[in-house]
Structures are given as C-alpha cells and as structure tokens.
PDB file of C-alpha atoms and ligand atoms in Angstrom:
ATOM      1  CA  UNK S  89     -16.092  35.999 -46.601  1.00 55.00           C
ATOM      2  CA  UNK S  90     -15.551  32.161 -46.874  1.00 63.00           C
ATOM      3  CA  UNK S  91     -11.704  32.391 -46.463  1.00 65.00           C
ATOM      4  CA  UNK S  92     -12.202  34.145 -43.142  1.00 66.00           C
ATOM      5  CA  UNK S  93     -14.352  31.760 -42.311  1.00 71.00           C
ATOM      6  CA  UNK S  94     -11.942  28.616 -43.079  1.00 64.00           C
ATOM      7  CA  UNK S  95      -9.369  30.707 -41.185  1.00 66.00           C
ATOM      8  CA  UNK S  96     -11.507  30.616 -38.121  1.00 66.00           C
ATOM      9  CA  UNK S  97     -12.066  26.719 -38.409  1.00 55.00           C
ATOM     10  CA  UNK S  98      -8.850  26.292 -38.715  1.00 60.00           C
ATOM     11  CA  UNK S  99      -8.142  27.987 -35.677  1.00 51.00           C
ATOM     12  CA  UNK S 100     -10.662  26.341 -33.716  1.00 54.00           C
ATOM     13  CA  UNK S 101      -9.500  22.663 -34.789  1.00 52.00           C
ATOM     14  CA  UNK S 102      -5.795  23.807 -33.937  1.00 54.00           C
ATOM     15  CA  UNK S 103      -7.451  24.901 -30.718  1.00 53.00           C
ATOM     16  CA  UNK S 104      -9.551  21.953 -30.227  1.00 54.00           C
ATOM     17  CA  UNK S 105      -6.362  19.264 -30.623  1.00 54.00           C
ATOM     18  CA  UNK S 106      -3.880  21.177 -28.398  1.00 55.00           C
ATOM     19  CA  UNK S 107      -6.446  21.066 -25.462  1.00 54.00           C
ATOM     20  CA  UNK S 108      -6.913  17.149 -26.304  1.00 55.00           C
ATOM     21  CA  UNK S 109      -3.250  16.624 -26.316  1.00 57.00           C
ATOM     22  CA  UNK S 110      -3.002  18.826 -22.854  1.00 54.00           C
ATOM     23  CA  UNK S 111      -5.753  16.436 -21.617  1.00 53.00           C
ATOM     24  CA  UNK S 112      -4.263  13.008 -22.356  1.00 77.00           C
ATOM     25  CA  UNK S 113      -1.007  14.055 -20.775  1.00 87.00           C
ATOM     26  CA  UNK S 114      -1.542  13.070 -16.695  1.00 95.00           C
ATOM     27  CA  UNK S 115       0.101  13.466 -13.778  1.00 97.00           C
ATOM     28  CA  UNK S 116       1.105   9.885 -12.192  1.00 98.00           C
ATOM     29  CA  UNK S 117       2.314   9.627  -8.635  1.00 98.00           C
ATOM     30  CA  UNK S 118       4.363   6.906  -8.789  1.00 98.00           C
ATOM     31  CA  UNK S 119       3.787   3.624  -6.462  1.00 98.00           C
ATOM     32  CA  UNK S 120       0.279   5.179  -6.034  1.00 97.00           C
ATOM     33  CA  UNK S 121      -0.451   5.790  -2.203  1.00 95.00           C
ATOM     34  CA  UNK S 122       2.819   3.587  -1.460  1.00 96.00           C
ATOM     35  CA  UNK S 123       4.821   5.929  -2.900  1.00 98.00           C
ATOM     36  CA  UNK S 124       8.534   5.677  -3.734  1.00 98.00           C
ATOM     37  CA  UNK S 125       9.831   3.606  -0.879  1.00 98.00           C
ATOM     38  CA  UNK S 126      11.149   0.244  -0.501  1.00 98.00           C
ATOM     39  CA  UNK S 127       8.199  -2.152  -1.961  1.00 97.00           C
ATOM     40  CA  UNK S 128       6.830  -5.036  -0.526  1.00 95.00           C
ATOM     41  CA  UNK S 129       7.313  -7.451  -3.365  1.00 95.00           C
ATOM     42  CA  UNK S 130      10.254  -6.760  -5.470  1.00 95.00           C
ATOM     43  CA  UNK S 131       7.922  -6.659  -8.598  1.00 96.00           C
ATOM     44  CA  UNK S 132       5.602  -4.042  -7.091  1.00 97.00           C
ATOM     45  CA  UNK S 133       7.053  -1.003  -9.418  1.00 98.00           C
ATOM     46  CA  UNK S 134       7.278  -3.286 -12.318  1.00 97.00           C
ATOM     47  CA  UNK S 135       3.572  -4.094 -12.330  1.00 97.00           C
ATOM     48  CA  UNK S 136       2.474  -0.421 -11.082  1.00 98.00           C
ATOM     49  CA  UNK S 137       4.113   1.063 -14.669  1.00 98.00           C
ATOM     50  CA  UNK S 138       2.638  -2.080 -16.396  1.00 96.00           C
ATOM     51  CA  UNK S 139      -0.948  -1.285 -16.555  1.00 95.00           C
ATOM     52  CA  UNK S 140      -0.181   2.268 -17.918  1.00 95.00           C
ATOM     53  CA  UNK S 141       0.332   4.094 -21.432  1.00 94.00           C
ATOM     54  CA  UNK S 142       2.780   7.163 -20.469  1.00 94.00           C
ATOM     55  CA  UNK S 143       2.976   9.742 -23.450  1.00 93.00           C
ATOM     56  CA  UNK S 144       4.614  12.817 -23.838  1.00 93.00           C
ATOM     57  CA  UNK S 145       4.329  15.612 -21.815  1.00 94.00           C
ATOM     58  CA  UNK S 146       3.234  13.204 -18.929  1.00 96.00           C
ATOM     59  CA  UNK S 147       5.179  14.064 -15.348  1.00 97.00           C
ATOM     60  CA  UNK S 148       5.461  11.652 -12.278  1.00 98.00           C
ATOM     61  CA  UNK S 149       6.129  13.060  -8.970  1.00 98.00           C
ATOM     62  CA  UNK S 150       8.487  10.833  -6.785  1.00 98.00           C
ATOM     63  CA  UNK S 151       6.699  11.329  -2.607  1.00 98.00           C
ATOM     64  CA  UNK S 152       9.209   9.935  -0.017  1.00 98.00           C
ATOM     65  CA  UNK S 153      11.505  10.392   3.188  1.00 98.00           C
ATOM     66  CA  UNK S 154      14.443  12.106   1.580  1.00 98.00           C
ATOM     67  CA  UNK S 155      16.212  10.765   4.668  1.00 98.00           C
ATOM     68  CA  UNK S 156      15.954   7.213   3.635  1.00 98.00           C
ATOM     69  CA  UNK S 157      15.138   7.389  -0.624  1.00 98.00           C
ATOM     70  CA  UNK S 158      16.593   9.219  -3.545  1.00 98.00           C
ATOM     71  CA  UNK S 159      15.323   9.290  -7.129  1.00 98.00           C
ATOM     72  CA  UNK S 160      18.027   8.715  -9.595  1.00 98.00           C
ATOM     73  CA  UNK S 161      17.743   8.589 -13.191  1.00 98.00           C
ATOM     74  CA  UNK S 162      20.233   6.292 -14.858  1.00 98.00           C
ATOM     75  CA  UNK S 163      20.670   4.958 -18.195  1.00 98.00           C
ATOM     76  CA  UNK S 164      19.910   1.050 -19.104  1.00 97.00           C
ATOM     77  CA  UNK S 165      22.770  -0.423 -17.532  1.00 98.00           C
ATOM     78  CA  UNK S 166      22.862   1.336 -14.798  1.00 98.00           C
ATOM     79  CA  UNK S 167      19.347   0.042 -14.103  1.00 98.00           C
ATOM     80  CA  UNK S 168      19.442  -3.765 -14.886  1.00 98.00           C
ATOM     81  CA  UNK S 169      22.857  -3.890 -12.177  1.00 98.00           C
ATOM     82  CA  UNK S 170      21.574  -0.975  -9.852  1.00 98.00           C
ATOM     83  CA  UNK S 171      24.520   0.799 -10.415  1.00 98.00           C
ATOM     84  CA  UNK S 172      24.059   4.108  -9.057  1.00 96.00           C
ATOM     85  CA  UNK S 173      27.366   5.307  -9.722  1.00 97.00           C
ATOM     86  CA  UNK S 174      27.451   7.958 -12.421  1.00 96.00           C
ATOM     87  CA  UNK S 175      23.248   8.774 -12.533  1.00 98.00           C
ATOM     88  CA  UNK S 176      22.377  10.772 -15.435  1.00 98.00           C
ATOM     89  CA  UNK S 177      20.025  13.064 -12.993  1.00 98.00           C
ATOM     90  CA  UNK S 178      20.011  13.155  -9.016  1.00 98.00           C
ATOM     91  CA  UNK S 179      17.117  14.411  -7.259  1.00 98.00           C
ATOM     92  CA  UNK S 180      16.427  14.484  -3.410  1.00 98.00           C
ATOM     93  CA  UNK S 181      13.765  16.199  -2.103  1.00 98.00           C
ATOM     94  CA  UNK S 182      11.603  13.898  -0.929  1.00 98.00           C
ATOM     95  CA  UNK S 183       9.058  14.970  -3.781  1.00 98.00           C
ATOM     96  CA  UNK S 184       9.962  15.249  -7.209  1.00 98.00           C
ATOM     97  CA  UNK S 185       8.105  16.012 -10.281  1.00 98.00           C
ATOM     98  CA  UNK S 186       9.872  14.344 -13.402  1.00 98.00           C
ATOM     99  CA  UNK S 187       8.525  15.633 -16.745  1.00 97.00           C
ATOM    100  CA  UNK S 188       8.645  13.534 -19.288  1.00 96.00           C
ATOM    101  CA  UNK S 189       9.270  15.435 -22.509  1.00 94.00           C
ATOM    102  CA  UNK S 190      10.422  12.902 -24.923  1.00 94.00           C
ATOM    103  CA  UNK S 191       9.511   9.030 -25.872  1.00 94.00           C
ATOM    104  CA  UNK S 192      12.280   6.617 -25.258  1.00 95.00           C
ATOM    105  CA  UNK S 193      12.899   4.620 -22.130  1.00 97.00           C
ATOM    106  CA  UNK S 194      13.444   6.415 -19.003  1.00 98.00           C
ATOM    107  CA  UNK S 195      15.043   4.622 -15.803  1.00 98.00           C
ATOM    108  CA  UNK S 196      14.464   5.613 -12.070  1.00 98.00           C
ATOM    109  CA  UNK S 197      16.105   3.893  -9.210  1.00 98.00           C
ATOM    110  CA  UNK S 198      16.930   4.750  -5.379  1.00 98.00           C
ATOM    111  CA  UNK S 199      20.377   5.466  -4.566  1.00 98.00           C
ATOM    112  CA  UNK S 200      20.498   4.125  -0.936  1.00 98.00           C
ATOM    113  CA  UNK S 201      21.975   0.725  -0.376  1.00 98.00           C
ATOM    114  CA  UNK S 202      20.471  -2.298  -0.996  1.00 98.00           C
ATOM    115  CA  UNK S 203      17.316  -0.519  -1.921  1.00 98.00           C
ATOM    116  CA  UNK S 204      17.512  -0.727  -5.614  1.00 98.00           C
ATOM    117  CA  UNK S 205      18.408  -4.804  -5.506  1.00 98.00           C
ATOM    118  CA  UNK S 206      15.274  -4.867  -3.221  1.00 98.00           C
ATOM    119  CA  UNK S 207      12.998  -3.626  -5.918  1.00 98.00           C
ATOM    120  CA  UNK S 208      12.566   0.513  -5.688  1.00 98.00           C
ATOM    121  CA  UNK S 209      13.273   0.400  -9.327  1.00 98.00           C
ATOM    122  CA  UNK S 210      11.022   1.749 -11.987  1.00 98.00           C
ATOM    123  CA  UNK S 211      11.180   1.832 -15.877  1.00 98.00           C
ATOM    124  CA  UNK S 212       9.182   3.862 -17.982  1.00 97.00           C
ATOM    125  CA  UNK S 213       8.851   3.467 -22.188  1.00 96.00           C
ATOM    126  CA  UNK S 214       7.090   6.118 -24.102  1.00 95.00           C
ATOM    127  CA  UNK S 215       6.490   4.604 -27.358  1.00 88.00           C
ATOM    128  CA  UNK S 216       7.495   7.072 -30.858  1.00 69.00           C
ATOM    129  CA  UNK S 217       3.356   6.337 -31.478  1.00 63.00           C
ATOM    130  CA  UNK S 218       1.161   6.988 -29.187  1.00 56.00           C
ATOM    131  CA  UNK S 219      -1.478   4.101 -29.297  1.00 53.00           C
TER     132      UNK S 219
HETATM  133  C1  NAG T 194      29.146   1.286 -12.189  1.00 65.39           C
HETATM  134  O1  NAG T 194      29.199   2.259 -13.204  1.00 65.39           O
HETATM  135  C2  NAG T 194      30.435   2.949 -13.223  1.00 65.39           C
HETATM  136  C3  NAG T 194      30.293   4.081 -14.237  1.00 65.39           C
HETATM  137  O2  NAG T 194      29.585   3.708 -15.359  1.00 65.39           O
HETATM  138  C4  NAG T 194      31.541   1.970 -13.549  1.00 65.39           C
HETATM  139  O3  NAG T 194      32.783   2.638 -13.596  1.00 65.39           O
HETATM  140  C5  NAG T 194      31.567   0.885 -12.503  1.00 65.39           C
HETATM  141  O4  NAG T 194      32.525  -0.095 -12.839  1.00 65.39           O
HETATM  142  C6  NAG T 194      30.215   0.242 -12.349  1.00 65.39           C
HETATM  143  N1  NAG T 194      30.223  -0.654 -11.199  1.00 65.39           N
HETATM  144  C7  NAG T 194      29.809  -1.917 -11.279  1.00 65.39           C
HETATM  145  C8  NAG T 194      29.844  -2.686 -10.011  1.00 65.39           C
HETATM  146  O5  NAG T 194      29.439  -2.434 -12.323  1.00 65.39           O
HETATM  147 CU1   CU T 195      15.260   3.980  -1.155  1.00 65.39          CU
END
C-alpha cells in the first residue's frame, strides 16, 4: 500500500521537525550565574543578550532577592528612560520564568530605584526569521 506508506513518512517528518523545533528552543537564565541583580558594569546585560539568537518558544527565568529586584516588562520607551511607571507586566518573585511566545522586541527592567539607570536592564529581539 504505497499511500499508507507516504502517510507514515509524512508523519514521521512532521514528527521529526516538531522535536527539532522543541530542541532549538532553550531555557536562558538571564545574567548567567550573576543573575538579575544590579551589574557591575552598566553594559553587563547588554553584552550577556548580545552573544545569543533567542527564538520562539525560548523562556528566561529572572533568579534574584525579591526584596531588593523586580522584573518589569515595559514597552520601548519605557526602557530607553527607565520609566517604570505603567509596566506592561510586573513580576516579583524572586524567580521568574518569562516565555517568550512571539518575535518582536521584548524589554525587561528592575523597578527599584536607581537600579534600572545603573544598568539591570535587558532587551531581547526575536527576529520574524529565525537565522
Ligand atoms: C513615565 O511614563 C508615564 C506613563 O507612560 C508617563 O505618564 C510619565 O510622564 C513618564 N515619566 C517620565 C519621567 O517620563
Ligand atoms: Cu534591582
């Protein structure tokens, strides 16, 4: 039965792509062992997000002292000024996961005075097309 057969392929390549997909989505803990907390150098979460290709369907997990550090998502110009005013998500418990479940530009910064201007900023693009 040849059409069975080409149903079966078919199945398996569907297969086959959805677990490659699954695979190239990661989990990223932001700041690496730092974490999210006020960085040393001001450019520290710039270059940490530099060096990496997010993609759909990745998540990053926010670790820090919820005493001290917030994770707020704002939009563009709430980023560039640290304006933490009106954030388009607030979360607070000292670890976070984010998933990321669209491309566009996504924009993370910590509530808490000062710390923002000092750097605990991040900015994530997921391009339309993958690379
Ligand atoms: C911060 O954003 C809010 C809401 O978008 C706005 O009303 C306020 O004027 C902004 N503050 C500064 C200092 O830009
Ligand atoms: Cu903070």
């Amino acid at each position: 039965m040849a059409s069975v057969n080409i149903a079966v392929i078919l199945i398996l390549v569907a297969m086959a792509l959805y677990a490659v997909s699954v695979a190239m989505a990661a989990t990223y803990m932001v700041g690496d062992s730092a974490g999210w907390t006020l960085p040393q150098q001001p450019i520290y979460y710039d270059k940490w997000a530099a060096d990496k290709t997010f993609v759909v369907g990745d998540t990053l997990v926010f670790d820090y002292n919820p005493q001290y550090h917030n994770v707020l998502r704002v939009d563009q110009l709430g980023f560039q000024s640290c304006n933490a005013t009106s954030p388009i998500m607030r979360y607070a418990s000292g670890r976070d996961s984010v998933a990321l479940q669209s491309p566009g530009h996504f924009f993370f910064l910590c509530g808490f005075p000062g710390h923002c201007q000092a750097g605990q900023k991040v900015h994530i693009h997921i391009a339309i097309y993958p690379p």
